[in-house]
Amino acid sequence: MTGRESPRPPRRITPFEPPHFGAARFPLSEEGIIDLARAALDEDAAFDDVTTLATVLSTRRARARLVTREPGVISGVPLALAAFRLLDELVEIRVDAEDARALQRDETVLFLSGHARGLLSAERTALNFLQHLSGIATLTHRYVEAVHGTRAAIVDTRKTLPGWRRLEKYAVRCGGGVNHRADLASAVLIKDNHLAAVDGDVALAIRRVREYAPAGTPVQVEVETPEQARAAVSAGAESLLLDNMSNDAMRECVAIADSRCITEASGGVRLETVRAIAETGVDRISVGALTHSAPALNLALDFE
């Protein structure tokens, strides 16, 4: 599918630097973006869209706006751009909202002008990318706003869709959140089942980690009681994961840590409870729902 060359090249996606949380840089190379977008289009048989090929003339051009149907934070624009360009390499695209931009209802993300066939066949793939990643960014933003003014950062988990971890963690950063460890090799987290395998001996587990892991590897220990927290701090843990504790117990653990290690609340965190958890003084609050339960942001492609 072809079209006339665009007189206005699309703007490049720029890094976003939300306060206190670092920059959100897109995690895929240009080649990686194109490969993923092409695979998604192939899955949808977008190059053999029988409905569009049968009903729309190859010469028909169209203009369309990709818009928000509800407030949210945008994430995934580079993938949407690739999807449209793979169906019409000369499609004109104006980027009105780059990744990490917060929008209100009925605001424009992209304005597109090109062959109608290309726009129609790429529509669902582009929206799938944007709706899923923007949903994660939007939910993350809501949690970040809920704890504003406290010391707590909102942190993601490894509860991600297989194959999509880098993208979903990127979307968390777009929403102002912080990434936890990327994978099992990047940091140590001694959980309850690890402790069960050493008969609950926290000091032994940490000592074995120090002997095996590369020097400087951070060690986090999941604890369920202040007593376990005290043992982990005494054994030299850099971080405590306070698992499903009451707010009072978390306050006690924060006092035990006494700034000697990071404290992270985890387990059953909801928007309704996250503020009270943050006010216990913990440094971080990990929320699995950011990636495994975020609803898709309502976006649509409106033809003019």
PDB file of C-alpha atoms in Angstrom:
ATOM      1  CA  MET A   1       0.000   0.000   0.000  1.00  0.00           C
ATOM      2  CA  THR A   2       1.447   3.335  -1.008  1.00  0.00           C
ATOM      3  CA  GLY A   3       0.775   7.039  -0.619  1.00  0.00           C
ATOM      4  CA  ARG A   4       2.440  10.349  -1.283  1.00  0.00           C
ATOM      5  CA  GLU A   5       5.504  11.203   0.725  1.00  0.00           C
ATOM      6  CA  SER A   6       4.830  13.054   3.943  1.00  0.00           C
ATOM      7  CA  PRO A   7       5.974  16.706   3.948  1.00  0.00           C
ATOM      8  CA  ARG A   8       6.092  16.630   7.759  1.00  0.00           C
ATOM      9  CA  PRO A   9       8.073  13.785   9.316  1.00  0.00           C
ATOM     10  CA  PRO A  10       6.682  12.494  12.619  1.00  0.00           C
ATOM     11  CA  ARG A  11       8.295  13.784  15.800  1.00  0.00           C
ATOM     12  CA  ARG A  12      10.698  11.440  17.563  1.00  0.00           C
ATOM     13  CA  ILE A  13       9.574   9.941  20.833  1.00  0.00           C
ATOM     14  CA  THR A  14      11.425  11.792  23.576  1.00  0.00           C
ATOM     15  CA  PRO A  15      12.465  10.474  27.001  1.00  0.00           C
ATOM     16  CA  PHE A  16      10.121  11.286  29.848  1.00  0.00           C
ATOM     17  CA  GLU A  17      11.546  12.133  33.235  1.00  0.00           C
ATOM     18  CA  PRO A  18       8.839  12.126  35.919  1.00  0.00           C
ATOM     19  CA  PRO A  19      10.008  13.613  39.231  1.00  0.00           C
ATOM     20  CA  HIS A  20      12.007  11.224  41.417  1.00  0.00           C
ATOM     21  CA  PHE A  21      11.515   8.211  39.158  1.00  0.00           C
ATOM     22  CA  GLY A  22      14.113   8.463  36.372  1.00  0.00           C
ATOM     23  CA  ALA A  23      13.632   8.356  32.617  1.00  0.00           C
ATOM     24  CA  ALA A  24      11.326   6.049  30.698  1.00  0.00           C
ATOM     25  CA  ARG A  25      13.183   5.044  27.546  1.00  0.00           C
ATOM     26  CA  PHE A  26      11.595   2.722  25.035  1.00  0.00           C
ATOM     27  CA  PRO A  27      13.071  -0.738  25.607  1.00  0.00           C
ATOM     28  CA  LEU A  28      13.160  -1.990  22.006  1.00  0.00           C
ATOM     29  CA  SER A  29      15.449  -1.012  19.157  1.00  0.00           C
ATOM     30  CA  GLU A  30      13.972   0.208  15.887  1.00  0.00           C
ATOM     31  CA  GLU A  31      14.465  -3.287  14.481  1.00  0.00           C
ATOM     32  CA  GLY A  32      12.786  -4.816  17.523  1.00  0.00           C
ATOM     33  CA  ILE A  33       9.814  -2.470  17.205  1.00  0.00           C
ATOM     34  CA  ILE A  34       9.336  -3.352  13.540  1.00  0.00           C
ATOM     35  CA  ASP A  35       9.693  -7.086  14.178  1.00  0.00           C
ATOM     36  CA  LEU A  36       7.099  -7.052  16.967  1.00  0.00           C
ATOM     37  CA  ALA A  37       4.671  -4.909  14.989  1.00  0.00           C
ATOM     38  CA  ARG A  38       5.044  -7.134  11.925  1.00  0.00           C
ATOM     39  CA  ALA A  39       4.477 -10.278  13.998  1.00  0.00           C
ATOM     40  CA  ALA A  40       1.305  -8.752  15.441  1.00  0.00           C
ATOM     41  CA  LEU A  41       0.063  -7.756  11.987  1.00  0.00           C
ATOM     42  CA  ASP A  42       0.821 -11.243  10.656  1.00  0.00           C
ATOM     43  CA  GLU A  43      -1.094 -12.768  13.564  1.00  0.00           C
ATOM     44  CA  ASP A  44      -4.088 -10.653  12.550  1.00  0.00           C
ATOM     45  CA  ALA A  45      -3.588 -11.437   8.824  1.00  0.00           C
ATOM     46  CA  ALA A  46      -3.592  -7.678   8.299  1.00  0.00           C
ATOM     47  CA  PHE A  47      -1.831  -7.994   4.936  1.00  0.00           C
ATOM     48  CA  ASP A  48      -4.726 -10.155   3.723  1.00  0.00           C
ATOM     49  CA  ASP A  49      -7.611  -8.186   5.234  1.00  0.00           C
ATOM     50  CA  VAL A  50     -10.379  -9.631   3.079  1.00  0.00           C
ATOM     51  CA  THR A  51     -13.046  -7.172   4.235  1.00  0.00           C
ATOM     52  CA  THR A  52     -10.957  -4.079   3.515  1.00  0.00           C
ATOM     53  CA  LEU A  53      -9.520  -5.401   0.241  1.00  0.00           C
ATOM     54  CA  ALA A  54     -13.022  -6.238  -0.995  1.00  0.00           C
ATOM     55  CA  THR A  55     -14.775  -3.025   0.000  1.00  0.00           C
ATOM     56  CA  VAL A  56     -12.200  -0.228  -0.214  1.00  0.00           C
ATOM     57  CA  LEU A  57     -10.520   0.901  -3.432  1.00  0.00           C
ATOM     58  CA  SER A  58      -6.718   0.878  -3.376  1.00  0.00           C
ATOM     59  CA  THR A  59      -6.671   4.555  -4.377  1.00  0.00           C
ATOM     60  CA  ARG A  60      -8.992   5.719  -1.605  1.00  0.00           C
ATOM     61  CA  ARG A  61      -7.331   8.012   0.914  1.00  0.00           C
ATOM     62  CA  ALA A  62      -8.540   8.882   4.382  1.00  0.00           C
ATOM     63  CA  ARG A  63      -7.723  10.882   7.466  1.00  0.00           C
ATOM     64  CA  ALA A  64      -8.206   9.677  11.017  1.00  0.00           C
ATOM     65  CA  ARG A  65      -7.583  10.660  14.631  1.00  0.00           C
ATOM     66  CA  LEU A  66      -6.551   8.182  17.313  1.00  0.00           C
ATOM     67  CA  VAL A  67      -8.242   9.591  20.391  1.00  0.00           C
ATOM     68  CA  THR A  68      -8.850   8.928  24.067  1.00  0.00           C
ATOM     69  CA  ARG A  69     -12.286   7.892  25.271  1.00  0.00           C
ATOM     70  CA  GLU A  70     -11.262   8.365  28.915  1.00  0.00           C
ATOM     71  CA  PRO A  71      -8.450  10.087  30.820  1.00  0.00           C
ATOM     72  CA  GLY A  72      -5.162   8.215  30.931  1.00  0.00           C
ATOM     73  CA  VAL A  73      -1.406   8.090  30.414  1.00  0.00           C
ATOM     74  CA  ILE A  74      -0.166   7.101  26.971  1.00  0.00           C
ATOM     75  CA  SER A  75       2.373   4.332  26.359  1.00  0.00           C
ATOM     76  CA  GLY A  76       3.284   2.352  23.253  1.00  0.00           C
ATOM     77  CA  VAL A  77       3.259   5.040  20.564  1.00  0.00           C
ATOM     78  CA  PRO A  78       6.369   3.675  18.740  1.00  0.00           C
ATOM     79  CA  LEU A  79       4.625   0.319  18.228  1.00  0.00           C
ATOM     80  CA  ALA A  80       1.468   1.968  16.918  1.00  0.00           C
ATOM     81  CA  LEU A  81       3.508   4.052  14.480  1.00  0.00           C
ATOM     82  CA  ALA A  82       5.253   0.929  13.197  1.00  0.00           C
ATOM     83  CA  ALA A  83       1.960  -0.893  12.677  1.00  0.00           C
ATOM     84  CA  PHE A  84       0.539   1.904  10.525  1.00  0.00           C
ATOM     85  CA  ARG A  85       3.772   2.380   8.553  1.00  0.00           C
ATOM     86  CA  LEU A  86       4.088  -1.324   7.763  1.00  0.00           C
ATOM     87  CA  LEU A  87       0.694  -1.160   6.048  1.00  0.00           C
ATOM     88  CA  ASP A  88       1.407   2.183   4.332  1.00  0.00           C
ATOM     89  CA  GLU A  89       5.071   3.160   4.345  1.00  0.00           C
ATOM     90  CA  LEU A  90       4.293   6.740   3.329  1.00  0.00           C
ATOM     91  CA  VAL A  91       1.405   7.368   5.694  1.00  0.00           C
ATOM     92  CA  GLU A  92       1.573  10.828   7.252  1.00  0.00           C
ATOM     93  CA  ILE A  93       1.455  10.731  11.045  1.00  0.00           C
ATOM     94  CA  ARG A  94       1.401  13.649  13.421  1.00  0.00           C
ATOM     95  CA  VAL A  95       2.188  12.657  17.003  1.00  0.00           C
ATOM     96  CA  ASP A  96       0.177  14.843  19.361  1.00  0.00           C
ATOM     97  CA  ALA A  97       0.827  12.830  22.534  1.00  0.00           C
ATOM     98  CA  GLU A  98       4.111  11.049  23.095  1.00  0.00           C
ATOM     99  CA  ASP A  99       4.638   8.275  25.609  1.00  0.00           C
ATOM    100  CA  ALA A 100       4.142   9.201  29.284  1.00  0.00           C
ATOM    101  CA  ARG A 101       1.791  12.077  28.404  1.00  0.00           C
ATOM    102  CA  ALA A 102      -1.328  12.338  30.561  1.00  0.00           C
ATOM    103  CA  LEU A 103      -4.454  13.104  28.532  1.00  0.00           C
ATOM    104  CA  GLN A 104      -8.059  13.897  29.248  1.00  0.00           C
ATOM    105  CA  ARG A 105     -11.059  12.389  27.457  1.00  0.00           C
ATOM    106  CA  ASP A 106     -11.371  13.156  23.715  1.00  0.00           C
ATOM    107  CA  GLU A 107      -7.779  14.306  23.249  1.00  0.00           C
ATOM    108  CA  THR A 108      -5.786  13.311  20.167  1.00  0.00           C
ATOM    109  CA  VAL A 109      -2.854  10.897  20.373  1.00  0.00           C
ATOM    110  CA  LEU A 110      -2.148  10.560  16.642  1.00  0.00           C
ATOM    111  CA  PHE A 111      -3.433  12.242  13.500  1.00  0.00           C
ATOM    112  CA  LEU A 112      -3.048  10.085  10.395  1.00  0.00           C
ATOM    113  CA  SER A 113      -3.441  10.658   6.673  1.00  0.00           C
ATOM    114  CA  GLY A 114      -2.879   7.916   4.135  1.00  0.00           C
ATOM    115  CA  HIS A 115      -4.471   5.117   2.167  1.00  0.00           C
ATOM    116  CA  ALA A 116      -7.724   4.007   3.750  1.00  0.00           C
ATOM    117  CA  ARG A 117      -6.768   0.344   3.365  1.00  0.00           C
ATOM    118  CA  GLY A 118      -3.619   0.769   5.406  1.00  0.00           C
ATOM    119  CA  LEU A 119      -5.358   2.676   8.187  1.00  0.00           C
ATOM    120  CA  LEU A 120      -8.171   0.148   8.421  1.00  0.00           C
ATOM    121  CA  SER A 121      -5.992  -2.956   8.376  1.00  0.00           C
ATOM    122  CA  ALA A 122      -3.534  -1.629  10.961  1.00  0.00           C
ATOM    123  CA  GLU A 123      -6.175  -0.150  13.258  1.00  0.00           C
ATOM    124  CA  ARG A 124      -6.714  -3.051  15.649  1.00  0.00           C
ATOM    125  CA  THR A 125      -3.039  -3.944  16.016  1.00  0.00           C
ATOM    126  CA  ALA A 126      -2.068  -0.336  16.738  1.00  0.00           C
ATOM    127  CA  LEU A 127      -4.881   0.005  19.262  1.00  0.00           C
ATOM    128  CA  ASN A 128      -3.997  -3.300  20.950  1.00  0.00           C
ATOM    129  CA  PHE A 129      -0.459  -2.088  21.597  1.00  0.00           C
ATOM    130  CA  LEU A 130      -1.547   1.316  22.835  1.00  0.00           C
ATOM    131  CA  GLN A 131      -4.541   0.220  24.905  1.00  0.00           C
ATOM    132  CA  HIS A 132      -2.642  -2.450  26.838  1.00  0.00           C
ATOM    133  CA  LEU A 133       0.491  -0.437  27.593  1.00  0.00           C
ATOM    134  CA  SER A 134      -1.447   2.763  28.255  1.00  0.00           C
ATOM    135  CA  GLY A 135      -3.675   0.846  30.665  1.00  0.00           C
ATOM    136  CA  ILE A 136      -0.599  -0.148  32.690  1.00  0.00           C
ATOM    137  CA  ALA A 137       0.783   3.406  32.613  1.00  0.00           C
ATOM    138  CA  THR A 138      -2.582   4.814  33.674  1.00  0.00           C
ATOM    139  CA  LEU A 139      -3.057   2.442  36.604  1.00  0.00           C
ATOM    140  CA  THR A 140       0.510   3.064  37.737  1.00  0.00           C
ATOM    141  CA  HIS A 141      -0.091   6.810  37.618  1.00  0.00           C
ATOM    142  CA  ARG A 142      -3.136   6.417  39.845  1.00  0.00           C
ATOM    143  CA  TYR A 143      -1.087   4.576  42.463  1.00  0.00           C
ATOM    144  CA  VAL A 144       1.700   7.156  42.238  1.00  0.00           C
ATOM    145  CA  GLU A 145      -0.795   9.962  42.747  1.00  0.00           C
ATOM    146  CA  ALA A 146      -2.340   8.138  45.689  1.00  0.00           C
ATOM    147  CA  VAL A 147       0.968   8.136  47.623  1.00  0.00           C
ATOM    148  CA  HIS A 148       2.061  11.640  46.604  1.00  0.00           C
ATOM    149  CA  GLY A 149       3.726  13.454  49.465  1.00  0.00           C
ATOM    150  CA  THR A 150       4.996  10.308  51.175  1.00  0.00           C
ATOM    151  CA  ARG A 151       8.439   8.737  50.825  1.00  0.00           C
ATOM    152  CA  ALA A 152       7.048   5.626  49.145  1.00  0.00           C
ATOM    153  CA  ALA A 153       7.748   4.759  45.520  1.00  0.00           C
ATOM    154  CA  ILE A 154       5.362   2.505  43.582  1.00  0.00           C
ATOM    155  CA  VAL A 155       7.180  -0.578  42.286  1.00  0.00           C
ATOM    156  CA  ASP A 156       6.197  -3.287  39.811  1.00  0.00           C
ATOM    157  CA  THR A 157       6.820  -7.051  40.047  1.00  0.00           C
ATOM    158  CA  ARG A 158       7.736  -9.941  37.750  1.00  0.00           C
ATOM    159  CA  LYS A 159       4.032 -10.730  37.269  1.00  0.00           C
ATOM    160  CA  THR A 160       4.175  -9.845  33.597  1.00  0.00           C
ATOM    161  CA  LEU A 161       2.932 -11.374  30.360  1.00  0.00           C
ATOM    162  CA  PRO A 162       5.640 -13.774  29.073  1.00  0.00           C
ATOM    163  CA  GLY A 163       7.605 -12.073  26.314  1.00  0.00           C
ATOM    164  CA  TRP A 164       6.255  -8.630  27.208  1.00  0.00           C
ATOM    165  CA  ARG A 165       8.164  -7.899  30.427  1.00  0.00           C
ATOM    166  CA  ARG A 166      10.367  -5.128  29.063  1.00  0.00           C
ATOM    167  CA  LEU A 167       7.388  -3.395  27.465  1.00  0.00           C
ATOM    168  CA  GLU A 168       5.157  -3.703  30.517  1.00  0.00           C
ATOM    169  CA  LYS A 169       7.895  -2.478  32.846  1.00  0.00           C
ATOM    170  CA  TYR A 170       8.464   0.412  30.455  1.00  0.00           C
ATOM    171  CA  ALA A 171       4.762   1.278  30.703  1.00  0.00           C
ATOM    172  CA  VAL A 172       5.118   1.313  34.498  1.00  0.00           C
ATOM    173  CA  ARG A 173       7.904   3.882  34.134  1.00  0.00           C
ATOM    174  CA  CYS A 174       5.705   5.947  31.827  1.00  0.00           C
ATOM    175  CA  GLY A 175       3.175   6.103  34.652  1.00  0.00           C
ATOM    176  CA  GLY A 176       5.785   7.289  37.152  1.00  0.00           C
ATOM    177  CA  GLY A 177       6.498   3.941  38.779  1.00  0.00           C
ATOM    178  CA  VAL A 178       9.781   2.209  39.552  1.00  0.00           C
ATOM    179  CA  ASN A 179      10.938  -1.139  38.195  1.00  0.00           C
ATOM    180  CA  HIS A 180      11.757  -3.944  40.614  1.00  0.00           C
ATOM    181  CA  ARG A 181      14.358  -6.514  39.519  1.00  0.00           C
ATOM    182  CA  ALA A 182      14.145  -7.301  35.824  1.00  0.00           C
ATOM    183  CA  ASP A 183      14.636 -11.041  36.195  1.00  0.00           C
ATOM    184  CA  LEU A 184      15.876 -13.781  38.498  1.00  0.00           C
ATOM    185  CA  ALA A 185      19.529 -13.073  37.733  1.00  0.00           C
ATOM    186  CA  SER A 186      19.573  -9.334  38.392  1.00  0.00           C
ATOM    187  CA  ALA A 187      18.998  -9.383  42.162  1.00  0.00           C
ATOM    188  CA  VAL A 188      18.402 -11.752  45.054  1.00  0.00           C
ATOM    189  CA  LEU A 189      14.986 -12.117  46.664  1.00  0.00           C
ATOM    190  CA  ILE A 190      14.883 -14.792  49.346  1.00  0.00           C
ATOM    191  CA  LYS A 191      11.215 -15.724  49.633  1.00  0.00           C
ATOM    192  CA  ASP A 192       9.285 -17.879  52.084  1.00  0.00           C
ATOM    193  CA  ASN A 193       9.829 -21.068  50.079  1.00  0.00           C
ATOM    194  CA  HIS A 194      13.561 -20.447  49.938  1.00  0.00           C
ATOM    195  CA  LEU A 195      13.564 -20.038  53.715  1.00  0.00           C
ATOM    196  CA  ALA A 196      11.529 -23.213  54.105  1.00  0.00           C
ATOM    197  CA  ALA A 197      14.284 -25.058  52.244  1.00  0.00           C
ATOM    198  CA  VAL A 198      16.811 -23.945  54.909  1.00  0.00           C
ATOM    199  CA  ASP A 199      14.482 -24.590  57.852  1.00  0.00           C
ATOM    200  CA  GLY A 200      13.724 -20.916  58.271  1.00  0.00           C
ATOM    201  CA  ASP A 201      17.317 -19.920  58.971  1.00  0.00           C
ATOM    202  CA  VAL A 202      17.497 -16.397  57.531  1.00  0.00           C
ATOM    203  CA  ALA A 203      21.171 -15.925  58.368  1.00  0.00           C
ATOM    204  CA  LEU A 204      22.106 -19.183  56.644  1.00  0.00           C
ATOM    205  CA  ALA A 205      20.179 -18.251  53.495  1.00  0.00           C
ATOM    206  CA  ILE A 206      21.889 -14.856  53.314  1.00  0.00           C
ATOM    207  CA  ARG A 207      25.314 -16.367  53.951  1.00  0.00           C
ATOM    208  CA  ARG A 208      24.837 -18.869  51.126  1.00  0.00           C
ATOM    209  CA  VAL A 209      23.775 -16.069  48.802  1.00  0.00           C
ATOM    210  CA  ARG A 210      26.876 -14.048  49.661  1.00  0.00           C
ATOM    211  CA  GLU A 211      29.054 -17.065  48.869  1.00  0.00           C
ATOM    212  CA  TYR A 212      27.385 -17.769  45.520  1.00  0.00           C
ATOM    213  CA  ALA A 213      26.172 -14.503  43.992  1.00  0.00           C
ATOM    214  CA  PRO A 214      28.522 -11.989  42.340  1.00  0.00           C
ATOM    215  CA  ALA A 215      29.912  -9.391  44.728  1.00  0.00           C
ATOM    216  CA  GLY A 216      27.606  -6.412  45.065  1.00  0.00           C
ATOM    217  CA  THR A 217      24.426  -8.316  44.222  1.00  0.00           C
ATOM    218  CA  PRO A 218      21.645  -6.739  46.341  1.00  0.00           C
ATOM    219  CA  VAL A 219      19.886  -9.109  48.733  1.00  0.00           C
ATOM    220  CA  GLN A 220      16.229  -8.744  49.652  1.00  0.00           C
ATOM    221  CA  VAL A 221      14.511 -11.017  52.153  1.00  0.00           C
ATOM    222  CA  GLU A 222      10.769 -11.599  52.337  1.00  0.00           C
ATOM    223  CA  VAL A 223       9.630 -11.435  55.952  1.00  0.00           C
ATOM    224  CA  GLU A 224       6.244 -12.008  57.523  1.00  0.00           C
ATOM    225  CA  THR A 225       6.936 -10.883  61.092  1.00  0.00           C
ATOM    226  CA  PRO A 226       9.006  -8.227  62.866  1.00  0.00           C
ATOM    227  CA  GLU A 227      11.096 -11.053  64.321  1.00  0.00           C
ATOM    228  CA  GLN A 228      12.075 -12.216  60.848  1.00  0.00           C
ATOM    229  CA  ALA A 229      12.808  -8.624  59.901  1.00  0.00           C
ATOM    230  CA  ARG A 230      15.144  -8.268  62.860  1.00  0.00           C
ATOM    231  CA  ALA A 231      16.987 -11.442  61.869  1.00  0.00           C
ATOM    232  CA  ALA A 232      17.343 -10.319  58.245  1.00  0.00           C
ATOM    233  CA  VAL A 233      18.682  -6.897  59.231  1.00  0.00           C
ATOM    234  CA  SER A 234      21.163  -8.484  61.641  1.00  0.00           C
ATOM    235  CA  ALA A 235      22.348 -10.830  58.874  1.00  0.00           C
ATOM    236  CA  GLY A 236      23.047  -7.889  56.545  1.00  0.00           C
ATOM    237  CA  ALA A 237      20.093  -7.847  54.128  1.00  0.00           C
ATOM    238  CA  GLU A 238      19.939  -4.703  51.998  1.00  0.00           C
ATOM    239  CA  SER A 239      16.160  -4.814  51.703  1.00  0.00           C
ATOM    240  CA  LEU A 240      13.141  -6.241  53.506  1.00  0.00           C
ATOM    241  CA  LEU A 241      10.022  -7.329  51.634  1.00  0.00           C
ATOM    242  CA  LEU A 242       7.198  -6.954  54.148  1.00  0.00           C
ATOM    243  CA  ASP A 243       4.737  -9.567  52.988  1.00  0.00           C
ATOM    244  CA  ASN A 244       1.037  -9.168  53.806  1.00  0.00           C
ATOM    245  CA  MET A 245       1.713  -7.407  57.096  1.00  0.00           C
ATOM    246  CA  SER A 246      -0.638  -5.185  59.048  1.00  0.00           C
ATOM    247  CA  ASN A 247       0.165  -1.486  58.985  1.00  0.00           C
ATOM    248  CA  ASP A 248       1.244  -1.625  62.625  1.00  0.00           C
ATOM    249  CA  ALA A 249       3.648  -4.484  61.894  1.00  0.00           C
ATOM    250  CA  MET A 250       5.071  -2.561  58.944  1.00  0.00           C
ATOM    251  CA  ARG A 251       5.703   0.458  61.169  1.00  0.00           C
ATOM    252  CA  GLU A 252       7.582  -1.786  63.576  1.00  0.00           C
ATOM    253  CA  CYS A 253       9.688  -3.183  60.720  1.00  0.00           C
ATOM    254  CA  VAL A 254      10.478   0.325  59.474  1.00  0.00           C
ATOM    255  CA  ALA A 255      11.759   1.114  62.959  1.00  0.00           C
ATOM    256  CA  ILE A 256      13.797  -2.111  62.998  1.00  0.00           C
ATOM    257  CA  ALA A 257      15.356  -1.260  59.639  1.00  0.00           C
ATOM    258  CA  ASP A 258      16.174   2.215  60.990  1.00  0.00           C
ATOM    259  CA  SER A 259      17.433   3.367  57.570  1.00  0.00           C
ATOM    260  CA  ARG A 260      19.974   0.525  57.479  1.00  0.00           C
ATOM    261  CA  CYS A 261      18.063  -1.175  54.655  1.00  0.00           C
ATOM    262  CA  ILE A 262      15.173  -0.549  52.299  1.00  0.00           C
ATOM    263  CA  THR A 263      11.659  -1.536  53.356  1.00  0.00           C
ATOM    264  CA  GLU A 264       9.129  -2.641  50.759  1.00  0.00           C
ATOM    265  CA  ALA A 265       5.477  -3.420  51.408  1.00  0.00           C
ATOM    266  CA  SER A 266       3.920  -6.189  49.326  1.00  0.00           C
ATOM    267  CA  GLY A 267       0.802  -8.303  49.091  1.00  0.00           C
ATOM    268  CA  GLY A 268      -2.812  -7.395  48.420  1.00  0.00           C
ATOM    269  CA  VAL A 269      -2.130  -3.702  47.840  1.00  0.00           C
ATOM    270  CA  ARG A 270      -5.128  -1.819  46.434  1.00  0.00           C
ATOM    271  CA  LEU A 271      -5.759   1.777  45.469  1.00  0.00           C
ATOM    272  CA  GLU A 272      -8.022   2.067  48.499  1.00  0.00           C
ATOM    273  CA  THR A 273      -5.275   0.940  50.887  1.00  0.00           C
ATOM    274  CA  VAL A 274      -2.042   2.155  49.322  1.00  0.00           C
ATOM    275  CA  ARG A 275      -2.036   5.589  51.001  1.00  0.00           C
ATOM    276  CA  ALA A 276      -2.289   4.115  54.486  1.00  0.00           C
ATOM    277  CA  ILE A 277       0.496   1.673  53.643  1.00  0.00           C
ATOM    278  CA  ALA A 278       2.706   4.514  52.417  1.00  0.00           C
ATOM    279  CA  GLU A 279       2.120   6.412  55.650  1.00  0.00           C
ATOM    280  CA  THR A 280       3.762   3.592  57.632  1.00  0.00           C
ATOM    281  CA  GLY A 281       7.086   4.962  56.370  1.00  0.00           C
ATOM    282  CA  VAL A 282       8.040   2.190  53.932  1.00  0.00           C
ATOM    283  CA  ASP A 283      10.380   3.114  51.095  1.00  0.00           C
ATOM    284  CA  ARG A 284       8.615   1.152  48.368  1.00  0.00           C
ATOM    285  CA  ILE A 285       5.272  -0.499  47.705  1.00  0.00           C
ATOM    286  CA  SER A 286       5.188  -3.294  45.131  1.00  0.00           C
ATOM    287  CA  VAL A 287       1.942  -3.825  43.255  1.00  0.00           C
ATOM    288  CA  GLY A 288       1.508  -6.879  41.031  1.00  0.00           C
ATOM    289  CA  ALA A 289      -1.775  -5.493  39.705  1.00  0.00           C
ATOM    290  CA  LEU A 290       0.094  -2.824  37.736  1.00  0.00           C
ATOM    291  CA  THR A 291       0.945  -5.421  35.100  1.00  0.00           C
ATOM    292  CA  HIS A 292      -1.302  -8.418  35.681  1.00  0.00           C
ATOM    293  CA  SER A 293      -4.637  -6.628  36.214  1.00  0.00           C
ATOM    294  CA  ALA A 294      -4.490  -3.219  34.548  1.00  0.00           C
ATOM    295  CA  PRO A 295      -7.590  -2.578  32.415  1.00  0.00           C
ATOM    296  CA  ALA A 296      -6.949  -1.457  28.852  1.00  0.00           C
ATOM    297  CA  LEU A 297      -7.237   2.271  28.295  1.00  0.00           C
ATOM    298  CA  ASN A 298     -10.221   3.115  26.110  1.00  0.00           C
ATOM    299  CA  LEU A 299      -8.817   4.480  22.835  1.00  0.00           C
ATOM    300  CA  ALA A 300     -10.339   4.639  19.372  1.00  0.00           C
ATOM    301  CA  LEU A 301      -9.496   5.478  15.775  1.00  0.00           C
ATOM    302  CA  ASP A 302     -12.044   7.929  14.343  1.00  0.00           C
ATOM    303  CA  PHE A 303     -12.123   8.462  10.578  1.00  0.00           C
ATOM    304  CA  GLU A 304     -12.943  11.961   9.368  1.00  0.00           C
TER     305      GLU A 304
END
